[in-house]
PDB file of N, CA and C in Angstrom:
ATOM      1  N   UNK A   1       9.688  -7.361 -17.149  1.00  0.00           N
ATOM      2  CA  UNK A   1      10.592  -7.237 -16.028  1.00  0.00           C
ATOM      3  C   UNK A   1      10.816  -5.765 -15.674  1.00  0.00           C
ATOM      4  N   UNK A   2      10.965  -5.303 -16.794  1.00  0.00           N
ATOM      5  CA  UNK A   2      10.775  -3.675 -16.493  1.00  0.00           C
ATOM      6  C   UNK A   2       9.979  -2.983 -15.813  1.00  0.00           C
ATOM      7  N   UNK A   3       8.743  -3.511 -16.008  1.00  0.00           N
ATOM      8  CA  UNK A   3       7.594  -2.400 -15.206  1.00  0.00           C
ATOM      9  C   UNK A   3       7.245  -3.197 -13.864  1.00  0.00           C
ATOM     10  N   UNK A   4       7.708  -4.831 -13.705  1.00  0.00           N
ATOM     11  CA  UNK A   4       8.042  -5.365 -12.151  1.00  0.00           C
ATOM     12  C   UNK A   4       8.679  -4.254 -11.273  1.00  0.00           C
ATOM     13  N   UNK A   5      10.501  -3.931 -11.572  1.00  0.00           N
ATOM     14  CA  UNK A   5      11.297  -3.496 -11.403  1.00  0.00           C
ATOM     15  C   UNK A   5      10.842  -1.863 -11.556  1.00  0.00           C
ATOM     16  N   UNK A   6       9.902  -1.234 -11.907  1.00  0.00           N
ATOM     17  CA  UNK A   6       9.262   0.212 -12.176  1.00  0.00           C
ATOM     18  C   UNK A   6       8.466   0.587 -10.283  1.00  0.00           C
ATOM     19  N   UNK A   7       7.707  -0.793 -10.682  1.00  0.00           N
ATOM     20  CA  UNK A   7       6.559  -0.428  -9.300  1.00  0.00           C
ATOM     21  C   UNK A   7       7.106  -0.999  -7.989  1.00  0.00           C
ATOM     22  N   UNK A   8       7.907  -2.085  -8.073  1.00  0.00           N
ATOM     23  CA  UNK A   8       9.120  -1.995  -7.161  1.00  0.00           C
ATOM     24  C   UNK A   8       9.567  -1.383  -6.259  1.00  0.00           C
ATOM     25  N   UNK A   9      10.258  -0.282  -7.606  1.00  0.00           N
ATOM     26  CA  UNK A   9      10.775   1.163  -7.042  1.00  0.00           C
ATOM     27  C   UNK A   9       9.988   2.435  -6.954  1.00  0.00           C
ATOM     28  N   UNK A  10       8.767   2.103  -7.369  1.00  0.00           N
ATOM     29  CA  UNK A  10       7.737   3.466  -6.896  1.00  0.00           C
ATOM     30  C   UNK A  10       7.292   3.167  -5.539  1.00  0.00           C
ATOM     31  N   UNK A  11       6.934   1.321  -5.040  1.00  0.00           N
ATOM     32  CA  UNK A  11       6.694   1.521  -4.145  1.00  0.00           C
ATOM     33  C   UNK A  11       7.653   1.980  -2.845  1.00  0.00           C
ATOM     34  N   UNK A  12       8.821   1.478  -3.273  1.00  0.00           N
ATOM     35  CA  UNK A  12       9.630   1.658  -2.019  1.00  0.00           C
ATOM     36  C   UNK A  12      10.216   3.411  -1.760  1.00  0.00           C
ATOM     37  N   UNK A  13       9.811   4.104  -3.013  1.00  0.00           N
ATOM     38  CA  UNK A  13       9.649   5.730  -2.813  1.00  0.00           C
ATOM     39  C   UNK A  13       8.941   6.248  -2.231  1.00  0.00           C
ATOM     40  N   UNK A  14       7.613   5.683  -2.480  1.00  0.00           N
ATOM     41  CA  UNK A  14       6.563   6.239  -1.368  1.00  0.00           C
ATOM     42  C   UNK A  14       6.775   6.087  -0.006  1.00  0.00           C
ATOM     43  N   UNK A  15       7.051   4.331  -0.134  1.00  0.00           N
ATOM     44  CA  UNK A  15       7.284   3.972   1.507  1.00  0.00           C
ATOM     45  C   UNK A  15       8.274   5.062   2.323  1.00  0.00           C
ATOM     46  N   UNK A  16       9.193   5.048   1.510  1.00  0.00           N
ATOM     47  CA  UNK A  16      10.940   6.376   2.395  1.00  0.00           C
ATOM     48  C   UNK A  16      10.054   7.553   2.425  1.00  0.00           C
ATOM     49  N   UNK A  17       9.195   8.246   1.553  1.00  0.00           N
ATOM     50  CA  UNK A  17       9.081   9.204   1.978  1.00  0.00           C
ATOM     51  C   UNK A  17       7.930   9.208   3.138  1.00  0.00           C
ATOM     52  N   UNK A  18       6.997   8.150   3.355  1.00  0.00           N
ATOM     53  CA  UNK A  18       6.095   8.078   4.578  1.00  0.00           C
ATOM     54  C   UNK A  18       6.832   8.230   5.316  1.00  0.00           C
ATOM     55  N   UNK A  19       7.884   7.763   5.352  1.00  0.00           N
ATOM     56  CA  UNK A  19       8.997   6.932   6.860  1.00  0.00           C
ATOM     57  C   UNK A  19       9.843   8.457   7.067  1.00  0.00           C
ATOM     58  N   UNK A  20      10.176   9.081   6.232  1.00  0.00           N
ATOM     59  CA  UNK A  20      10.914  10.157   6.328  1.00  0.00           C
ATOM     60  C   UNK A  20      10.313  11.619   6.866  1.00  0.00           C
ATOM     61  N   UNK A  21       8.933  11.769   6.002  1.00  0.00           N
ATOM     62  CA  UNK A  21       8.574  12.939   6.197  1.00  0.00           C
ATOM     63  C   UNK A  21       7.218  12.638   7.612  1.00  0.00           C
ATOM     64  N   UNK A  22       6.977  11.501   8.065  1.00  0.00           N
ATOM     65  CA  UNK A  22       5.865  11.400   9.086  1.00  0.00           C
ATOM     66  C   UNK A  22       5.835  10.416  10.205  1.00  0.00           C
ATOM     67  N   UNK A  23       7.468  10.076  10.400  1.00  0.00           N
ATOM     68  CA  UNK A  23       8.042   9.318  10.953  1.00  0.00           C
ATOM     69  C   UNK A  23       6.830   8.574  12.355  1.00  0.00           C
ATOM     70  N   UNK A  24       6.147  10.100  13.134  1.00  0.00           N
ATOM     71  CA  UNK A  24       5.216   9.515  14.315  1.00  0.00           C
ATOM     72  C   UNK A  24       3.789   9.310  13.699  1.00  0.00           C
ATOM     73  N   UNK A  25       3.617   9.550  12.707  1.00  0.00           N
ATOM     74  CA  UNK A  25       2.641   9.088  11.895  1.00  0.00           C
ATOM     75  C   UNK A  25       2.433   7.569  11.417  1.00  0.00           C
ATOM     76  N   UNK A  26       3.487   7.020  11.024  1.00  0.00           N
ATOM     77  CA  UNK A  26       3.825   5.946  10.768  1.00  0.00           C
ATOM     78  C   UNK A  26       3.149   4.697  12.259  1.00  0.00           C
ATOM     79  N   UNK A  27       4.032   5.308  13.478  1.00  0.00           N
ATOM     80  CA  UNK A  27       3.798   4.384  14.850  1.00  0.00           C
ATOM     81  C   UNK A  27       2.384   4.755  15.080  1.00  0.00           C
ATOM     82  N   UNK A  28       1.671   5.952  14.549  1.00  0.00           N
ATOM     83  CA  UNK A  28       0.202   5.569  15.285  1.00  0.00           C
ATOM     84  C   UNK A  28      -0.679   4.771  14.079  1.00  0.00           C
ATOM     85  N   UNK A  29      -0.202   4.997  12.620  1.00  0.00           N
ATOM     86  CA  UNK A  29      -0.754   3.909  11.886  1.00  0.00           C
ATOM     87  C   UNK A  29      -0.693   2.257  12.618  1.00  0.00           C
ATOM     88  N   UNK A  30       0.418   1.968  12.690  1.00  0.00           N
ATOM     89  CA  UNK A  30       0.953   0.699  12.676  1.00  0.00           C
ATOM     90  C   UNK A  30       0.167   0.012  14.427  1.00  0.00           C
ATOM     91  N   UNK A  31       0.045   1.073  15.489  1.00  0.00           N
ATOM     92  CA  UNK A  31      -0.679   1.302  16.497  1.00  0.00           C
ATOM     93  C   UNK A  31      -2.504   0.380  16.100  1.00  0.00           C
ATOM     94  N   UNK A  32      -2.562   1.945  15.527  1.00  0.00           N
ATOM     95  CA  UNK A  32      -3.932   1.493  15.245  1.00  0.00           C
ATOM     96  C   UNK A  32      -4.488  -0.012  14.528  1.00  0.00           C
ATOM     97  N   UNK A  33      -3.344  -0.787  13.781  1.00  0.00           N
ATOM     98  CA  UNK A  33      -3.441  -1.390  12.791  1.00  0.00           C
ATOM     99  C   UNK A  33      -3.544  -2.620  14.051  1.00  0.00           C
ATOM    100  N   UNK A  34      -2.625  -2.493  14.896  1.00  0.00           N
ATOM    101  CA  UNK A  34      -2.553  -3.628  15.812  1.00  0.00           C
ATOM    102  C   UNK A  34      -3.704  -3.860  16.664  1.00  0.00           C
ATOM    103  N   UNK A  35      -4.961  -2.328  17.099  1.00  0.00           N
ATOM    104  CA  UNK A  35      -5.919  -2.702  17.832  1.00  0.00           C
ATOM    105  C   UNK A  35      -7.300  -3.004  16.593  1.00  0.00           C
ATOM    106  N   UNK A  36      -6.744  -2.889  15.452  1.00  0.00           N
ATOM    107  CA  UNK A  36      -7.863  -3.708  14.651  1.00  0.00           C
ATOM    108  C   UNK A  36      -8.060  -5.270  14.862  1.00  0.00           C
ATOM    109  N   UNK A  37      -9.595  -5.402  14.713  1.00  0.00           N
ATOM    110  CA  UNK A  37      -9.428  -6.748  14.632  1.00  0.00           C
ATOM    111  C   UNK A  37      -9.124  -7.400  13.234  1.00  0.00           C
ATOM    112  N   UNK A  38      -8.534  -8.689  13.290  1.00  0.00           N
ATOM    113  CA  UNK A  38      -7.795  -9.254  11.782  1.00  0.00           C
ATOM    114  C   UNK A  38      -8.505  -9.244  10.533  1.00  0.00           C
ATOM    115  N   UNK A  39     -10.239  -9.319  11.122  1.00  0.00           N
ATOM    116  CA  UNK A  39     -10.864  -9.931   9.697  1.00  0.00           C
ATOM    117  C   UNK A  39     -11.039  -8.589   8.962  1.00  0.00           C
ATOM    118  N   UNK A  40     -11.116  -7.244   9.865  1.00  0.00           N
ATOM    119  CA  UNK A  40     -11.148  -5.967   9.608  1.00  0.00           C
ATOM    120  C   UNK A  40      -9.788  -5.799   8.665  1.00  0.00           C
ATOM    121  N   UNK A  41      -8.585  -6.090   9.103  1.00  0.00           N
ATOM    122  CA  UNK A  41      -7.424  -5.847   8.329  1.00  0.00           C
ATOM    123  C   UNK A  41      -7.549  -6.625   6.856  1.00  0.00           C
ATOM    124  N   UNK A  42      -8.093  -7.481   7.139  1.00  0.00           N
ATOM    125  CA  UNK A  42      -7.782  -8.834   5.984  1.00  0.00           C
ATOM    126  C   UNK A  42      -8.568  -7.952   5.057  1.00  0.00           C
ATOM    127  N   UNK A  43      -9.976  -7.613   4.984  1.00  0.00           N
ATOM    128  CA  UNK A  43     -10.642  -6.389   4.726  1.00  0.00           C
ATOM    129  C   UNK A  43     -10.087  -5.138   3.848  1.00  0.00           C
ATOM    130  N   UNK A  44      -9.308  -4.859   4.603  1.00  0.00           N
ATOM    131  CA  UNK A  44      -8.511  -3.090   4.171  1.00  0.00           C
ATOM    132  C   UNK A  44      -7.598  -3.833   3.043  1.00  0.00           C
ATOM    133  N   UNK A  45      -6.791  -4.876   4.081  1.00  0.00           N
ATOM    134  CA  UNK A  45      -5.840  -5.368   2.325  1.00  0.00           C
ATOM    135  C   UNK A  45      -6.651  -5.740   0.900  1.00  0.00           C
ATOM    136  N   UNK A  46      -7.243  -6.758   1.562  1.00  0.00           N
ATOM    137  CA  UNK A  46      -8.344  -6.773   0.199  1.00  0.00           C
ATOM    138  C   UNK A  46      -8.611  -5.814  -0.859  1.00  0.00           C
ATOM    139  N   UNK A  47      -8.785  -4.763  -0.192  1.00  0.00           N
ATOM    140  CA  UNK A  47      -9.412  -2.872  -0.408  1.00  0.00           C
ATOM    141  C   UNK A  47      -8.856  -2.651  -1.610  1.00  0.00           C
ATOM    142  N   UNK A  48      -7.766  -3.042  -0.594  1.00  0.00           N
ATOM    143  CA  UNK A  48      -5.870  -2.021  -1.480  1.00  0.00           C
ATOM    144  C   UNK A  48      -5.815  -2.962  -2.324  1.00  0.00           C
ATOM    145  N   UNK A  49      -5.401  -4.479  -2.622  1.00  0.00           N
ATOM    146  CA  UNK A  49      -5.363  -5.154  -3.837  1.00  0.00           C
ATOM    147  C   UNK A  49      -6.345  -4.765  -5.083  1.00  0.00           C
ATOM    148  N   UNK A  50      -6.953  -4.686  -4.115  1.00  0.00           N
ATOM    149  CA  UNK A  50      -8.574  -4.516  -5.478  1.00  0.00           C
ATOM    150  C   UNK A  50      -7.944  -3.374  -5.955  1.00  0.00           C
ATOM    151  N   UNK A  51      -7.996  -2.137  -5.568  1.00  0.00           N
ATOM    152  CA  UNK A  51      -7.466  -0.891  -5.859  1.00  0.00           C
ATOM    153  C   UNK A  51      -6.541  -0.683  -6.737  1.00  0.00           C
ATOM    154  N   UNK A  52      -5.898  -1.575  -6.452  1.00  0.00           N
ATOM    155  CA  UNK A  52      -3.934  -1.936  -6.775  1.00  0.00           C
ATOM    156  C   UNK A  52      -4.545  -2.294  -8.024  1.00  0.00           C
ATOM    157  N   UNK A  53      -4.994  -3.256  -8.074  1.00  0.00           N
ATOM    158  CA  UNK A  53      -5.050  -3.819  -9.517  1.00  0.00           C
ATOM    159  C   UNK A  53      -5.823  -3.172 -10.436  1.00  0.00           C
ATOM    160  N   UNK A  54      -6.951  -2.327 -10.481  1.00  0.00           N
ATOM    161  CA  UNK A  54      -7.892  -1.844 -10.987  1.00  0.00           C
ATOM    162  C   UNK A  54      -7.171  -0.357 -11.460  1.00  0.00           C
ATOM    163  N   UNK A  55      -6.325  -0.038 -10.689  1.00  0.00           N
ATOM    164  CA  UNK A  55      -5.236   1.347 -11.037  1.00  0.00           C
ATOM    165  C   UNK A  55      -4.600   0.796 -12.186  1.00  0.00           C
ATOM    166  N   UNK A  56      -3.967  -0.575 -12.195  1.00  0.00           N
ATOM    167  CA  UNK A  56      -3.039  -0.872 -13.027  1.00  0.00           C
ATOM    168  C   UNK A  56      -3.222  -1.034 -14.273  1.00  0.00           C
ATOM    169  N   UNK A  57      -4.710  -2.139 -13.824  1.00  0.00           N
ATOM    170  CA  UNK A  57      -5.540  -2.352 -15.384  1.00  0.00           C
ATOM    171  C   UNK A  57      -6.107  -1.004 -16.170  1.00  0.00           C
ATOM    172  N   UNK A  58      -6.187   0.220 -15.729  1.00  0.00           N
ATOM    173  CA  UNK A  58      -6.948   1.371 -16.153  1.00  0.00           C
ATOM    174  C   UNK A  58      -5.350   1.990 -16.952  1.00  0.00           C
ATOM    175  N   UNK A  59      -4.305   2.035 -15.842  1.00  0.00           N
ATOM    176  CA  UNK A  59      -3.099   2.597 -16.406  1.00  0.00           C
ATOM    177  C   UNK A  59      -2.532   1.746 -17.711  1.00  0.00           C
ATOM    178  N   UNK A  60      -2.865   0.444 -17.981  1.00  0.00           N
ATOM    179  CA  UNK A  60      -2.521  -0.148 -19.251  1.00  0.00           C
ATOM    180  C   UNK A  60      -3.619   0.093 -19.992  1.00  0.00           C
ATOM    181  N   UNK A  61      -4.776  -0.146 -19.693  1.00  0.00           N
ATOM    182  CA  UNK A  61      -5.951   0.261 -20.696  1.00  0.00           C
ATOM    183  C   UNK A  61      -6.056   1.692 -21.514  1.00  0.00           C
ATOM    184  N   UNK A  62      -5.850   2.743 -20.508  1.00  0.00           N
ATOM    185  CA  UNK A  62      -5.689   4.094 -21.103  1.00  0.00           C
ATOM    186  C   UNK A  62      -4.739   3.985 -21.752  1.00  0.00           C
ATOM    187  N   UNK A  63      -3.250   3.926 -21.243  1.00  0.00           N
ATOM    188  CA  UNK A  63      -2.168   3.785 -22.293  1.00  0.00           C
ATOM    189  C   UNK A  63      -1.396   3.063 -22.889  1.00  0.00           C
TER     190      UNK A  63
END
């Protein structure tokens, strides 16, 4: 529950500081994201899960 409650709150740090420090950065992401087509997005998430998880498994494996 701890390290739920860890990445939780790492993610929602990153998120404030996207939102904070690149505020019009943010609307041309979210822009661009909308003239993608879906199977392209479905794609990128995919990306990031894979990513996501392969970070995580390496960060428990190493330590």
């Amino acid at each position: 529950m701890q390290d739920l409650l860890t990445a939780i709150g790492l993610v929602l740090v990153i998120e404030g500081l996207v939102y904070a420090l690149a505020p019009s950065l943010v609307e041309q992401l979210l822009e661009a994201l909308r003239l993608m087509p879906e199977e392209t997005r479905r794609m990128v998430g995919l990306a990031a899960l894979a990513l996501g998880l392969s970070l995580v498994w390496l960060a428990k494996a190493v330590l």
